[in-house]
Amino acid sequence: MENIVLGLLAHVDRGKTSLSEALLYESGRISEKGRVDHGDSVLDKDSLERKKGITIYAKSVYFTKENKRFFLLDTPGHQEFSSEMERCLAVIDYGILLIDGNDGIQKRELHLFERAREKGIPLFLVVNKMDLFQGDREALLREIQEAFSSDGIIDFSPYAFSDLAAFLKEEDFSHAVDSKENIALEKKEAIGQKAVPPKGCQDFLENLALLSEEGTAEYLENGRLPLGFLQENLQERKLFPLFFTSALKQEGITQLLSWIFALCQMPTYNEELRGILYKISKSPEGRRIGRAKLLGGSLSLRQEWRPSEKALELHLEGVEEEAVESVEPGMLFTMPISENAGLGYFPEDDHREKEKEGYFPTLLSIEGEEILQYRKDLEELQKEFPEWGISISLAEKQVTAQLSGNLQKELLTDLFGKRLGKKLHFSKPKLRYGESPRREAYGRGAVLEPGHRISLLLRLIPMEGEFHREQQKAGEEKQENSPKRSIFSIEKMGELPEEWVSRLETEWAEEHFSGPLLSGPYENYALEITNLSFSRGSAYYVDFQEAVYQAFRMAQATAGVRLLMPYFSYEISASQEKLGKILQEIERQKGKQEELLSEGESYQLLGKIPGASLSELQSFVQEEGESISFSFSSYQEMEEEQALAVLEERFGIPAEELPLSSAGKVYYGEELLSEESLGQDGWEENASGGKPGDSSSKLNASDSLQLKNQGERSEKKKAREETPSLEEELEAIFERTFGPLRNRGQEAIRTEQKLFLSKEKEARLEEARAQYAKKGKKNKRKKILVDGYNFLFAKEEWKALAQTDLMAGREQILPLLSEYAAYHDVDLYLIFDAYRVKSNPGKTLQPDPRMQVIFTKEGESADFALSRMANDFSQSGYPVVVVSSDQAVQIQGFSGKGAIVYSSKEFALQVEAMKKRISDSL
């Protein structure tokens, strides 16, 4: 049987739920239609949905006819829940775009039409509520054709498929064979006559034939069109069948459903298991339920659908969920899932979305209780609704969310109340200001380990003017042949491997660095890398990356901060009577009204507004009963007075006392260089004439602290004259990076001192690094998972002892691995097989804080335990290293988890190298 997903796409109040009820009733799936206003519709089951009269959650129900099963997927229409609709686009095969005949084409319909085009989804257009329409249908059809800029929009509503089946060639569509038209056509052909379609149908068939030259030739020659011709043009989005309907009165539904059955085809799928988990919800019993579509292969009960997780139950979603033994490609189905499973493709997800980065974090709280005690429930909501941007900070003991409107707040409050019986409170959204460097600053980065040696100097350069991230991206897409703008300028770039530079630029663009003051997005800067020292045999890309990051953080911490105001582009739909009030509010909120477009009796207002005023404008427009949408536009530098007011609000420090505070020192960048460094040769005095070490000179050194060319030349000359040995060079790099400096009497080292920070600054830098590390997984201690018996046989002497006395063999490697874990500050898990021991519950020993010895339970192999633990740690953000010589395990068990895999022999060599380093240092 063919499985086809048919998605309903529409703005609110277009009659989407009424249409779904009409289709289910027409197909025979339900015997009685429900209504939204009666609260008894099949798909809108949630109490909040029935209260509001809108669709909030995406839901599906299937119906069948002959050899086709259609999964009707109802998606939310309200703009605040558009993320739910977006996730559904990944599983829709064909779409029905619903239009209100009385309102015509609005902005939302244009947006949905465009999103379907981008996703390649064929569309049926349904113009609903025609029982209330008083105008000219032909004029409305022309308006729709012009709005969507398509000649392929053809009115199908006068005819059911059976009316024209005689004139559409078909080989497999059995239900049309017995139609009267087919029988009559066969009789005429039997006596050599050419059948002519009824007069009313000729124009319709001719319009279809004009979709291509091949279709025109076929129709002129035979008076027929292949059914496959229509199916192909629909699939390629050259044909958009349009139907005028009244879903509430069941008018036009017969014709619509007959053409859906005739024209829709099941996509082709591969035999390899593949699917997508597009939604996560909770059952009334509290179980996590995944809603998915199978995109290839087949999935049976108790089959592993992702590493270390099996499908324990399978259901087809419908009026009543139907349990099944297996799922076929194209089906929408549900199954219970573990806490580790997330949205995305399976068995491995290569398209996982990044965490949402919002601009208006709203603080969540529960009156009289600590909200973090409900952390597990909040993490569930994170996975179910990633578009809400729920962020849990254990360090700051707070929970925030990126909520774009009152309906989202109401839904979150409703879910929290149902699941926990608690009422959520929302604080006023706190705006995320951008940050940029106040002045140029330098940083030194180096990596010094055996076999890893690289050092460099980085200059952080402020860029003037506003930074239009979206406009810049759009400009680059338009000018494909123009050179791509790079944030990096690298001296002697030819000495670096080309892939290092391109990879660093790509990763840097994806990193989204935070500012040192308010942790806002760090923007408007360029980087220059000089004094690069490395050799290809003793440095790798990760060393180069670490040195650049290290130098950037050092420069960022001393460059000072300029605050940036985020500006947003708004689009407001307003009626004529509300237009004046909204324009006055925009002016009061210091917005810039740019365009005013007339759309019948309503108006579209386009413009920009500072982020500090956006929330008030949004509330005002919604209270007036009108709609508003917005998107980020750019960052613009704030006036100093406005920036100081923001800092006073955030830190509670008056502007006049700010320079003396730690926040003020970060803001002004007072400790750009130590007083001793400012007074050394090779640096110019500042343009204001201040003396080195003077407070004013520190605050106004933005354009004056430059290395003299003469100083650079003398430094290079001295370095050549002294030609330090390799040992001395290694010591110099170590001291420049990790300090404090020791006086070895070498001029080259003394001239480098001007680039060092004071001890106080060094301590603050370490504190800043620690704070930064909390935001990513860099603060997560590495987890090393070792297959015990596999590792025990990695060396001949260990193997020989183990074959004689297995316990003695185990005891021989335990102190080695314990020492390795302590030396490298990692958590090491040594896992031994015990799955064949009857009634074995498993056992865990912890000989020291950095190491655990695990004996698996009955039925659980070490390979399985390694895979499960690697998956769990990776999901929690820990760096993972797996030690196993089983090649099948390496390829199958850990692919895509982000785990580094070593063979047991490779890891044994690392342990031996560690022992040698310790021995040499003693």
PDB file of N, CA and C in Angstrom, residues 14 50 107 137 262 289 337 358 366 387 395 482 610 668 704 746 858 902:
ATOM      1  N   ARG A  14      -8.842  30.120   8.954  1.00  0.00           N
ATOM      2  CA  ARG A  14      -9.096  29.869   7.530  1.00  0.00           C
ATOM      3  C   ARG A  14      -9.987  28.635   7.344  1.00  0.00           C
ATOM      4  N   ARG A  50      -9.080  23.874  22.360  1.00  0.00           N
ATOM      5  CA  ARG A  50     -10.531  24.060  22.266  1.00  0.00           C
ATOM      6  C   ARG A  50     -10.963  25.376  22.895  1.00  0.00           C
ATOM      7  N   LYS A 107      -0.346  38.172   3.543  1.00  0.00           N
ATOM      8  CA  LYS A 107       1.092  37.938   3.668  1.00  0.00           C
ATOM      9  C   LYS A 107       1.405  36.515   4.137  1.00  0.00           C
ATOM     10  N   ARG A 137     -16.058  34.760  -8.918  1.00  0.00           N
ATOM     11  CA  ARG A 137     -15.074  33.684  -8.769  1.00  0.00           C
ATOM     12  C   ARG A 137     -13.931  33.830  -9.774  1.00  0.00           C
ATOM     13  N   ALA A 262      -6.312  10.642  -7.114  1.00  0.00           N
ATOM     14  CA  ALA A 262      -5.825  10.382  -8.472  1.00  0.00           C
ATOM     15  C   ALA A 262      -4.406  10.885  -8.693  1.00  0.00           C
ATOM     16  N   ILE A 289       6.971  10.366  24.215  1.00  0.00           N
ATOM     17  CA  ILE A 289       6.469   9.778  22.975  1.00  0.00           C
ATOM     18  C   ILE A 289       7.089  10.526  21.801  1.00  0.00           C
ATOM     19  N   ILE A 337      10.139   6.749  23.606  1.00  0.00           N
ATOM     20  CA  ILE A 337      11.568   6.981  23.406  1.00  0.00           C
ATOM     21  C   ILE A 337      12.226   7.304  24.746  1.00  0.00           C
ATOM     22  N   GLY A 358      18.375  33.817  21.059  1.00  0.00           N
ATOM     23  CA  GLY A 358      17.366  34.859  21.069  1.00  0.00           C
ATOM     24  C   GLY A 358      17.889  36.168  21.598  1.00  0.00           C
ATOM     25  N   ILE A 366       8.981  30.294  40.036  1.00  0.00           N
ATOM     26  CA  ILE A 366       7.810  29.750  40.724  1.00  0.00           C
ATOM     27  C   ILE A 366       7.772  30.397  42.103  1.00  0.00           C
ATOM     28  N   GLU A 387      12.122  25.632  19.942  1.00  0.00           N
ATOM     29  CA  GLU A 387      11.948  27.025  19.510  1.00  0.00           C
ATOM     30  C   GLU A 387      11.760  27.989  20.671  1.00  0.00           C
ATOM     31  N   ALA A 395      25.013  27.680  37.237  1.00  0.00           N
ATOM     32  CA  ALA A 395      25.941  28.616  37.872  1.00  0.00           C
ATOM     33  C   ALA A 395      25.201  29.846  38.392  1.00  0.00           C
ATOM     34  N   SER A 482      32.200  37.410  -6.481  1.00  0.00           N
ATOM     35  CA  SER A 482      33.058  38.344  -5.760  1.00  0.00           C
ATOM     36  C   SER A 482      33.787  37.605  -4.652  1.00  0.00           C
ATOM     37  N   PRO A 610      14.452  50.101  17.742  1.00  0.00           N
ATOM     38  CA  PRO A 610      15.467  49.570  18.665  1.00  0.00           C
ATOM     39  C   PRO A 610      14.884  48.480  19.549  1.00  0.00           C
ATOM     40  N   TYR A 668      35.923  49.959  30.145  1.00  0.00           N
ATOM     41  CA  TYR A 668      36.876  50.938  29.614  1.00  0.00           C
ATOM     42  C   TYR A 668      38.172  50.297  29.138  1.00  0.00           C
ATOM     43  N   SER A 704      46.441  54.986  19.745  1.00  0.00           N
ATOM     44  CA  SER A 704      47.818  55.442  19.869  1.00  0.00           C
ATOM     45  C   SER A 704      48.817  54.355  20.211  1.00  0.00           C
ATOM     46  N   GLN A 746      68.481  37.261  28.558  1.00  0.00           N
ATOM     47  CA  GLN A 746      68.401  37.214  27.098  1.00  0.00           C
ATOM     48  C   GLN A 746      67.554  38.380  26.612  1.00  0.00           C
ATOM     49  N   GLU A 858      24.542  -9.533  33.456  1.00  0.00           N
ATOM     50  CA  GLU A 858      24.192 -10.652  32.579  1.00  0.00           C
ATOM     51  C   GLU A 858      23.469 -10.138  31.332  1.00  0.00           C
ATOM     52  N   TYR A 902      40.374   5.099  19.874  1.00  0.00           N
ATOM     53  CA  TYR A 902      41.731   4.593  19.794  1.00  0.00           C
ATOM     54  C   TYR A 902      41.682   3.070  19.861  1.00  0.00           C
TER      55      TYR A 902
END
